[in-house]
mmCIF file of C-alpha atoms and ligand atoms in Angstrom:
data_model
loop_
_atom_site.group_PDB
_atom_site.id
_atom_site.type_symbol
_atom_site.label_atom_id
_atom_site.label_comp_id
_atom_site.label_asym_id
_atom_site.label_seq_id
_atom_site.Cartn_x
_atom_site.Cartn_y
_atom_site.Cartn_z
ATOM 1 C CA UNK A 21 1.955 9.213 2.972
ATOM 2 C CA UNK A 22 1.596 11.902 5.365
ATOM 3 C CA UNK A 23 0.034 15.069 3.657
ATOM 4 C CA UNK A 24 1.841 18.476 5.071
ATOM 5 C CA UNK A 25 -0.772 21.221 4.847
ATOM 6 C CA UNK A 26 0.082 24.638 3.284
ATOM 7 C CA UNK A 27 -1.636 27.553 5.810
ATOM 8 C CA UNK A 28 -3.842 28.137 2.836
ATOM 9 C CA UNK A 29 -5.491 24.740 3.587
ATOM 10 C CA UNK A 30 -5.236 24.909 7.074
ATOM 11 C CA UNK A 31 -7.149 28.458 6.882
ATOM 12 C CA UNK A 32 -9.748 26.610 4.895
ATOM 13 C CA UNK A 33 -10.141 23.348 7.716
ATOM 14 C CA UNK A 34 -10.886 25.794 10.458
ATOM 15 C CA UNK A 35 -13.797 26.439 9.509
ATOM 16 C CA UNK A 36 -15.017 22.565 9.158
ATOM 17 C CA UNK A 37 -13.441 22.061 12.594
ATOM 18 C CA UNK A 38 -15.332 25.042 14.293
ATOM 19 C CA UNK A 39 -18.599 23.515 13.223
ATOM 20 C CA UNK A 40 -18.116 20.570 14.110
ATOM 21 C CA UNK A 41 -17.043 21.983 17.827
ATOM 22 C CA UNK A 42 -20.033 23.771 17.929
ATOM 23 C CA UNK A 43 -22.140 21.517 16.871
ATOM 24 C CA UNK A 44 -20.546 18.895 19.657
ATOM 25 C CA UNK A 45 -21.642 21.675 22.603
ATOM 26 C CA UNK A 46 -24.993 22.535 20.728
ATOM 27 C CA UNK A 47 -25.675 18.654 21.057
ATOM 28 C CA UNK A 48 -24.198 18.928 25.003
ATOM 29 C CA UNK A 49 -26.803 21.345 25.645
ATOM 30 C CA UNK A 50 -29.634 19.526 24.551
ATOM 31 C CA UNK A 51 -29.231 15.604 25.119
ATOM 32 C CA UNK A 52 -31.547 14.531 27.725
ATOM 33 C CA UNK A 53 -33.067 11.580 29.040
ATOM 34 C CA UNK A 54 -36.003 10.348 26.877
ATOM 35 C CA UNK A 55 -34.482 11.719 23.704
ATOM 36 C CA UNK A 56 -33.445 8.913 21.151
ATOM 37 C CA UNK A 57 -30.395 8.628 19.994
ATOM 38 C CA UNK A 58 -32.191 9.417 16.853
ATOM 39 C CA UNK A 59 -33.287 12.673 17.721
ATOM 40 C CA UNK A 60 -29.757 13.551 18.485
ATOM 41 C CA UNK A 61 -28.686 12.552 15.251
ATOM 42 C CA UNK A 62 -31.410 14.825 13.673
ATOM 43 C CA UNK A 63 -29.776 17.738 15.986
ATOM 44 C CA UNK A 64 -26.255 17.108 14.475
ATOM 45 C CA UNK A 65 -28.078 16.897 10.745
ATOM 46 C CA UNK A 66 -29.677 19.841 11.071
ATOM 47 C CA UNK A 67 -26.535 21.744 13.037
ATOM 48 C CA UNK A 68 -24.135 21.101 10.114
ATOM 49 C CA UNK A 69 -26.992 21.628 7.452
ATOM 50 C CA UNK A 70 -27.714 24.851 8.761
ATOM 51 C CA UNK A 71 -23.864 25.893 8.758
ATOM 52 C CA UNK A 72 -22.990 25.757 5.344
ATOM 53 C CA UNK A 73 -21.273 22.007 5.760
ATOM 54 C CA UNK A 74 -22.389 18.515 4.707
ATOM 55 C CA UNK A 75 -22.233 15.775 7.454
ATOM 56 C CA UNK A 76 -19.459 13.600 6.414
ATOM 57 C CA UNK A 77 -20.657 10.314 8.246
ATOM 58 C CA UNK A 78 -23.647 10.007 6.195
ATOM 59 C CA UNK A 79 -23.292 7.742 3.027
ATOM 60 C CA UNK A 80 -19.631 7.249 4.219
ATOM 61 C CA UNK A 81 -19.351 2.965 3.315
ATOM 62 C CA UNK A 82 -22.467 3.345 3.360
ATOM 63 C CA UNK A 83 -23.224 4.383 6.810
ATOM 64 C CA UNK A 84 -26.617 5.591 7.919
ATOM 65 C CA UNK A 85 -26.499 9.041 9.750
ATOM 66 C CA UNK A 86 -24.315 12.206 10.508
ATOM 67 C CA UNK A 87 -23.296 11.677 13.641
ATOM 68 C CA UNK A 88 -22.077 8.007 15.280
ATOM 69 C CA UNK A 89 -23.875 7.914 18.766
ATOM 70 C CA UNK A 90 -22.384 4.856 20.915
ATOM 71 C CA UNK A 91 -24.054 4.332 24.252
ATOM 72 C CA UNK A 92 -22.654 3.010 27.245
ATOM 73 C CA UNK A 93 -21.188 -0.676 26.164
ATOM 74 C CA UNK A 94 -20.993 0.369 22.632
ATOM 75 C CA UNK A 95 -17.746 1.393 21.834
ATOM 76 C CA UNK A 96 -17.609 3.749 18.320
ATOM 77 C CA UNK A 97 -20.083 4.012 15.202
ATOM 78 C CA UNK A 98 -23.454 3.658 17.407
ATOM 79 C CA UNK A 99 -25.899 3.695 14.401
ATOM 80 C CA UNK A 100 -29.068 6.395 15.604
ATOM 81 C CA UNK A 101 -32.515 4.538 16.335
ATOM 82 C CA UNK A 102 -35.321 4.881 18.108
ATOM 83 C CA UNK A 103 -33.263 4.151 21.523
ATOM 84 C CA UNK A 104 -34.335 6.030 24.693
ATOM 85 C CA UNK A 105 -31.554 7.953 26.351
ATOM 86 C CA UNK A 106 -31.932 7.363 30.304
ATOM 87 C CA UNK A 107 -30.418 8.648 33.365
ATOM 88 C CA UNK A 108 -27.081 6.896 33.774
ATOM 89 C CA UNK A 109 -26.116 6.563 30.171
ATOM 90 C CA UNK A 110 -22.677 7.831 28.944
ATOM 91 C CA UNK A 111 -23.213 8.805 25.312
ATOM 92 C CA UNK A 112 -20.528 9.170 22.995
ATOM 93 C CA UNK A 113 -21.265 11.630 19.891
ATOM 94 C CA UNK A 114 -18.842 11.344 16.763
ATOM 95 C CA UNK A 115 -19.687 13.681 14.199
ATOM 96 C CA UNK A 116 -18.000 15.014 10.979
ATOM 97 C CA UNK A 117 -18.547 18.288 8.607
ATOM 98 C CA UNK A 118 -17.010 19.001 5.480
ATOM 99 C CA UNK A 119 -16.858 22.387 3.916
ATOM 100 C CA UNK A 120 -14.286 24.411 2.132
ATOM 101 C CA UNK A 121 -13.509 21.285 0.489
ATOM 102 C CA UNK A 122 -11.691 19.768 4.199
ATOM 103 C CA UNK A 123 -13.139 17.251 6.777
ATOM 104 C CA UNK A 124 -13.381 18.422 10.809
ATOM 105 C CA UNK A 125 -13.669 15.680 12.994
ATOM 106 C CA UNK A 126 -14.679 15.441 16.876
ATOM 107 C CA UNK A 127 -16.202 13.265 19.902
ATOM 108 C CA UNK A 128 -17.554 14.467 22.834
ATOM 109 C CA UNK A 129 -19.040 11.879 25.522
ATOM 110 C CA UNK A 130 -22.080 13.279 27.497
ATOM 111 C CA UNK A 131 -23.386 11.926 30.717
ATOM 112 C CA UNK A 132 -27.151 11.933 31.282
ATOM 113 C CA UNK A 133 -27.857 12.816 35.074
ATOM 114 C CA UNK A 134 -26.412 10.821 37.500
ATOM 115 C CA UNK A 135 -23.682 8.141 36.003
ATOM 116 C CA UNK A 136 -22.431 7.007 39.266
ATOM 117 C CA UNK A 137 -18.710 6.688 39.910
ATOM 118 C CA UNK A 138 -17.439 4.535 37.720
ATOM 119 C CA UNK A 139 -18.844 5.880 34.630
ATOM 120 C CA UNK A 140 -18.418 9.463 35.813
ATOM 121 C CA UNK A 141 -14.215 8.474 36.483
ATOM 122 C CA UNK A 142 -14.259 6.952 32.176
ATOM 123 C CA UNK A 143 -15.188 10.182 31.006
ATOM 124 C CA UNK A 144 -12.881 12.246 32.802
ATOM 125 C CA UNK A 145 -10.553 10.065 32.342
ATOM 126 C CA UNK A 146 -10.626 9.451 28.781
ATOM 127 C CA UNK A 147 -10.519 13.617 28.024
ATOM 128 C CA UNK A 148 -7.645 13.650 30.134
ATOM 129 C CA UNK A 149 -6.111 11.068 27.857
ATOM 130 C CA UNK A 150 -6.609 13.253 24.923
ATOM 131 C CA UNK A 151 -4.725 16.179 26.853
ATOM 132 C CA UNK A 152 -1.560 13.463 28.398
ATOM 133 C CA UNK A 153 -1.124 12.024 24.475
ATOM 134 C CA UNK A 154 -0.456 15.130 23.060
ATOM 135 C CA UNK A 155 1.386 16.598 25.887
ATOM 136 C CA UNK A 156 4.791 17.411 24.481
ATOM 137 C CA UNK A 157 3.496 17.020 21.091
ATOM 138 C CA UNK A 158 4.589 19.093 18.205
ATOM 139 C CA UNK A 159 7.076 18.501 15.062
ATOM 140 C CA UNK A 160 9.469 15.716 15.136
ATOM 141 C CA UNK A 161 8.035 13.976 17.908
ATOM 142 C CA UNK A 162 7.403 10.185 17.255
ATOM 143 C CA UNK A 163 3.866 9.041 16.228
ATOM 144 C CA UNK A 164 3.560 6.645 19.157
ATOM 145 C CA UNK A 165 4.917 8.844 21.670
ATOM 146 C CA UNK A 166 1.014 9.762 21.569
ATOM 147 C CA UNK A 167 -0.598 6.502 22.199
ATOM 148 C CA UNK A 168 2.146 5.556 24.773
ATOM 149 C CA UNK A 169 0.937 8.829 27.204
ATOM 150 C CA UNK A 170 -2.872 7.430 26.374
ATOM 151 C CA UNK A 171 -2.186 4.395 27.105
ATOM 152 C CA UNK A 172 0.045 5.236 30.552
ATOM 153 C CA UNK A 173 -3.016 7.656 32.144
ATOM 154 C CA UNK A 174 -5.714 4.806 30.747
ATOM 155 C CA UNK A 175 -3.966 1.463 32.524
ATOM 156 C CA UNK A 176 -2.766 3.714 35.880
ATOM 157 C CA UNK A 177 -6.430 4.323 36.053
ATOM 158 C CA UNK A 178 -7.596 0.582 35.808
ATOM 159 C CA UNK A 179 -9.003 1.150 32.295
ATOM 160 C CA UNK A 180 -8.269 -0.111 28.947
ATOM 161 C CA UNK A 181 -6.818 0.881 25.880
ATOM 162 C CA UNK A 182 -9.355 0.037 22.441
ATOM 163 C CA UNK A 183 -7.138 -1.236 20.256
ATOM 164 C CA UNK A 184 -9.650 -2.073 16.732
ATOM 165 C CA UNK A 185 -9.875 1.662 16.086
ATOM 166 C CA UNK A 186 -7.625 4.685 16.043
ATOM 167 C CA UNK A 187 -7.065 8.032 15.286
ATOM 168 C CA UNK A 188 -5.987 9.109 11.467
ATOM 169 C CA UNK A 189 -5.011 11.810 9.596
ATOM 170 C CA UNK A 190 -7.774 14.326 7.846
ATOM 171 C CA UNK A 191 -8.184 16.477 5.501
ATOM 172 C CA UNK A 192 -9.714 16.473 2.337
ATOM 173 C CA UNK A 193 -10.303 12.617 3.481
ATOM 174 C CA UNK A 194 -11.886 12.072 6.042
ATOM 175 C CA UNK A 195 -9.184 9.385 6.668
ATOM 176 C CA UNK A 196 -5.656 10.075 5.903
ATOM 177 C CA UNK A 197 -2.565 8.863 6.931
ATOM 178 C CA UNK A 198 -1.125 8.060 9.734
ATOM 179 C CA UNK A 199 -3.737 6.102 11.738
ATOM 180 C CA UNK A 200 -2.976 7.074 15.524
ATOM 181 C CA UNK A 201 -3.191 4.309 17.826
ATOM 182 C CA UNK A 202 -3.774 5.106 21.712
ATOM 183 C CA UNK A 203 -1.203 2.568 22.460
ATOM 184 C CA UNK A 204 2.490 2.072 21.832
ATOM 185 C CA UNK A 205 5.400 2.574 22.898
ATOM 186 C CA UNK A 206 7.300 5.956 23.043
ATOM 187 C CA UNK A 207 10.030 6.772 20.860
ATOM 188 C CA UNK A 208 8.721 4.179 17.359
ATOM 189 C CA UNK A 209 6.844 5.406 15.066
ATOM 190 C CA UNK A 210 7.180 8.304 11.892
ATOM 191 C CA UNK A 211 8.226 11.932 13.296
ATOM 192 C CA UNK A 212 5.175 14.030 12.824
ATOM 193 C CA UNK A 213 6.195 16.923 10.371
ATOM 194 C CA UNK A 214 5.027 20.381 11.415
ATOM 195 C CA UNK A 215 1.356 21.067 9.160
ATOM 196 C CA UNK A 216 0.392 17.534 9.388
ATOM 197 C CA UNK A 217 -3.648 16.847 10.552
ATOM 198 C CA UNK A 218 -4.503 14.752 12.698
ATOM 199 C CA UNK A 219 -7.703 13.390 14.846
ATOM 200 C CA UNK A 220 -6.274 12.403 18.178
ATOM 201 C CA UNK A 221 -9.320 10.421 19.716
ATOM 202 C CA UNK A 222 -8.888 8.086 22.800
ATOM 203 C CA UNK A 223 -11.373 5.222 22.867
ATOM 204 C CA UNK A 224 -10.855 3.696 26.584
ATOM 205 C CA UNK A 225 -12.847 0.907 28.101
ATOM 206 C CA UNK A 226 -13.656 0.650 31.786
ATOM 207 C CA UNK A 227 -13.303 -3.597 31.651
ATOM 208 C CA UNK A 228 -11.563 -5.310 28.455
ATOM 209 C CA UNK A 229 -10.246 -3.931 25.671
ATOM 210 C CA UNK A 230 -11.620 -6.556 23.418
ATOM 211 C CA UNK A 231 -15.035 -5.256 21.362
ATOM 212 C CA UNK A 232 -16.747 -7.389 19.227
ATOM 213 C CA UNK A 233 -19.140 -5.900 15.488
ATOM 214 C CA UNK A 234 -22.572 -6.161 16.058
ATOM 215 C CA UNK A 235 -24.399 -7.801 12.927
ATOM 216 C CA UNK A 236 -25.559 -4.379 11.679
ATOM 217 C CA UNK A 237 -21.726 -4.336 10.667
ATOM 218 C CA UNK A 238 -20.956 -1.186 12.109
ATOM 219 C CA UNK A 239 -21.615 -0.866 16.442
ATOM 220 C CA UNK A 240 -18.933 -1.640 18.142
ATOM 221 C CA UNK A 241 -19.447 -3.025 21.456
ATOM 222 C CA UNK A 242 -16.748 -3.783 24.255
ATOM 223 C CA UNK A 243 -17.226 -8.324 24.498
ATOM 224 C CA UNK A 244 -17.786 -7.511 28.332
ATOM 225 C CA UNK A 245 -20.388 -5.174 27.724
ATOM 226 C CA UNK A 246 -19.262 -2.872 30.308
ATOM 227 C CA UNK A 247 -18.841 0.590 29.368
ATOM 228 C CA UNK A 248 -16.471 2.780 27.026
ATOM 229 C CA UNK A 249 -15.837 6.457 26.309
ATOM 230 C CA UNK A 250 -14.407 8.099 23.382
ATOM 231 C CA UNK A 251 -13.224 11.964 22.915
ATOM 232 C CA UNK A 252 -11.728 12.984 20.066
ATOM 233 C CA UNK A 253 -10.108 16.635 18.598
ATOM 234 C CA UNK A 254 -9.027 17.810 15.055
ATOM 235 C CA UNK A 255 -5.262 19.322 15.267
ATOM 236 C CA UNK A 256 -2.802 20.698 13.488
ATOM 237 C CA UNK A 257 1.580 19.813 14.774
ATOM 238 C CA UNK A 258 3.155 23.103 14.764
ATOM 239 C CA UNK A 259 6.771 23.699 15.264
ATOM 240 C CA UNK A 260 6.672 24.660 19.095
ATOM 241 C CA UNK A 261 3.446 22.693 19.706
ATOM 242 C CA UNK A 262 -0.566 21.758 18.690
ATOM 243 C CA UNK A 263 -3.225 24.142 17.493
ATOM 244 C CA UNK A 264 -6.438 22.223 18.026
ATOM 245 C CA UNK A 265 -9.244 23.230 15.891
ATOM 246 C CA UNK A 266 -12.467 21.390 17.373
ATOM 247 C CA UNK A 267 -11.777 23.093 20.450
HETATM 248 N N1 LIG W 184 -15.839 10.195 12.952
HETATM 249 C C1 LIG W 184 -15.287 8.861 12.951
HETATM 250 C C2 LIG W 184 -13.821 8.933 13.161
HETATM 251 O O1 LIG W 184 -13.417 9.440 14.127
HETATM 252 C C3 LIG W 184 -15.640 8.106 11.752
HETATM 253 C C4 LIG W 184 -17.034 7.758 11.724
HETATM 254 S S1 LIG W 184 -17.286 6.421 10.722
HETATM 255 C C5 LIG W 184 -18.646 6.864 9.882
HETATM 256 O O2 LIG W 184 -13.033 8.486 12.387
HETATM 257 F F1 LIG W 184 -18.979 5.879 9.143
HETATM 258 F F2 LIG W 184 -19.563 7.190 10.735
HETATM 259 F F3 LIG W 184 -18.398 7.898 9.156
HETATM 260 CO CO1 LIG W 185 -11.898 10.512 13.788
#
């Protein structure tokens, strides 16, 4: 069941949602080579700590840390160690907060120096699959309408679609209905009423779509082991369009 938020609620998730966007640009303007993906984690820990929230992601099934930080072939839920960033890594950062009683989600993927082409061509073109699926977005407009535009922009730029993991409602779950694949086809799927949440979050993988669990049960890796980016935003459907609140 979708869950329509009142404005009351919706006042109360902006505030969840602006930490976690700031915490997303804090991390962008510290990650550097030689930091471990560790050390980021402790960044995002202490970011949310320090504004009032609790990290969602930790103790969530049991994960490990705040923040899921997924380098290059790994896909989503990149568990922090004691991993070296270097110079050509794409890092994708996935980090909740919860305050007021309401879950903000985001994902930001960073590139450390020089990424080359390829690399450099996934990230932009995953954000820009975030801004093509919710193009035309607002109430009434079919669920899969969204994953159809991801999935159009992905494939016309010889990249692929994750299909394991999607995007969900949130709220006072972290998880809420309905998940939001980035594929489909337009016109199927439930008409999004107007004050639904939603995390819209484009996983898209330069080589096959296919990702396999590492043992750890949680890392997510693409079976090619070529890379993968991932951007995600927390938004609300309004009657004439989106208000997106990580942003
Ligand atoms: N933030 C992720 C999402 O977009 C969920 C992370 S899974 C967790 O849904 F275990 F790390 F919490
Ligand atoms: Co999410």
């Amino acid at each position: 069941m979708i869950f329509v938020k009142s404005e009351e609620e919706i006042a109360l998730m902006r505030e969840p949602a602006r930490i976690v966007r700031d915490c997303l640009s804090f991390v962008g303007t510290h990650i550097r080579a030689g930091m471990t993906t560790k050390e980021v984690d402790a960044l995002v820990y202490d970011f949310i700590k320090a504004s009032g929230a609790e990290p969602s992601c930790l103790g969530y099934c049991g994960y490990p840390a705040s923040a899921c930080v997924s380098v290059n072939e790994v896909v989503v839920h990149g568990i922090p160690d004691e991993r070296a960033l270097e110079e050509g890594d794409i890092v994708s950062v996935d980090l909740c907060a919860y305050k007021n009683g309401f879950h903000g989600d985001g994902a930001r993927t960073f590139c450390i120096g020089d990424v080359g082409p390829e690399k450099e061509k996934l990230v932009r073109v995953t954000e820009e699959c975030f801004f093509k699926g919710i193009e035309g977005l607002r109430a009434g407009v079919p669920l899969y309408d969204i994953g159809a535009r991801v999935q159009a922009h992905a494939e016309a730029n010889g990249f692929s679609v994750i299909r394991a993991y999607t995007g969900h409602g949130i709220g006072r779950e972290m998880h809420e209905d309905p998940s939001v694949p980035n594929f489909g086809r337009k016109g199927t799927g439930v008409r999004l009423p107007a004050n639904a949440v939603i995390c819209v979050e484009p996983m898209i993988a330069a080589g096959t779509w296919r990702v396999k669990v590492l043992s750890d049960g949680w890392t997510a890796v693409t079976q090619d082991r070529r890379p993968a980016a991932h951007y995600e935003n927390t938004l609300v459907i309004r009657e004439s369009g989106v208000e997106i609140l990580t942003l």
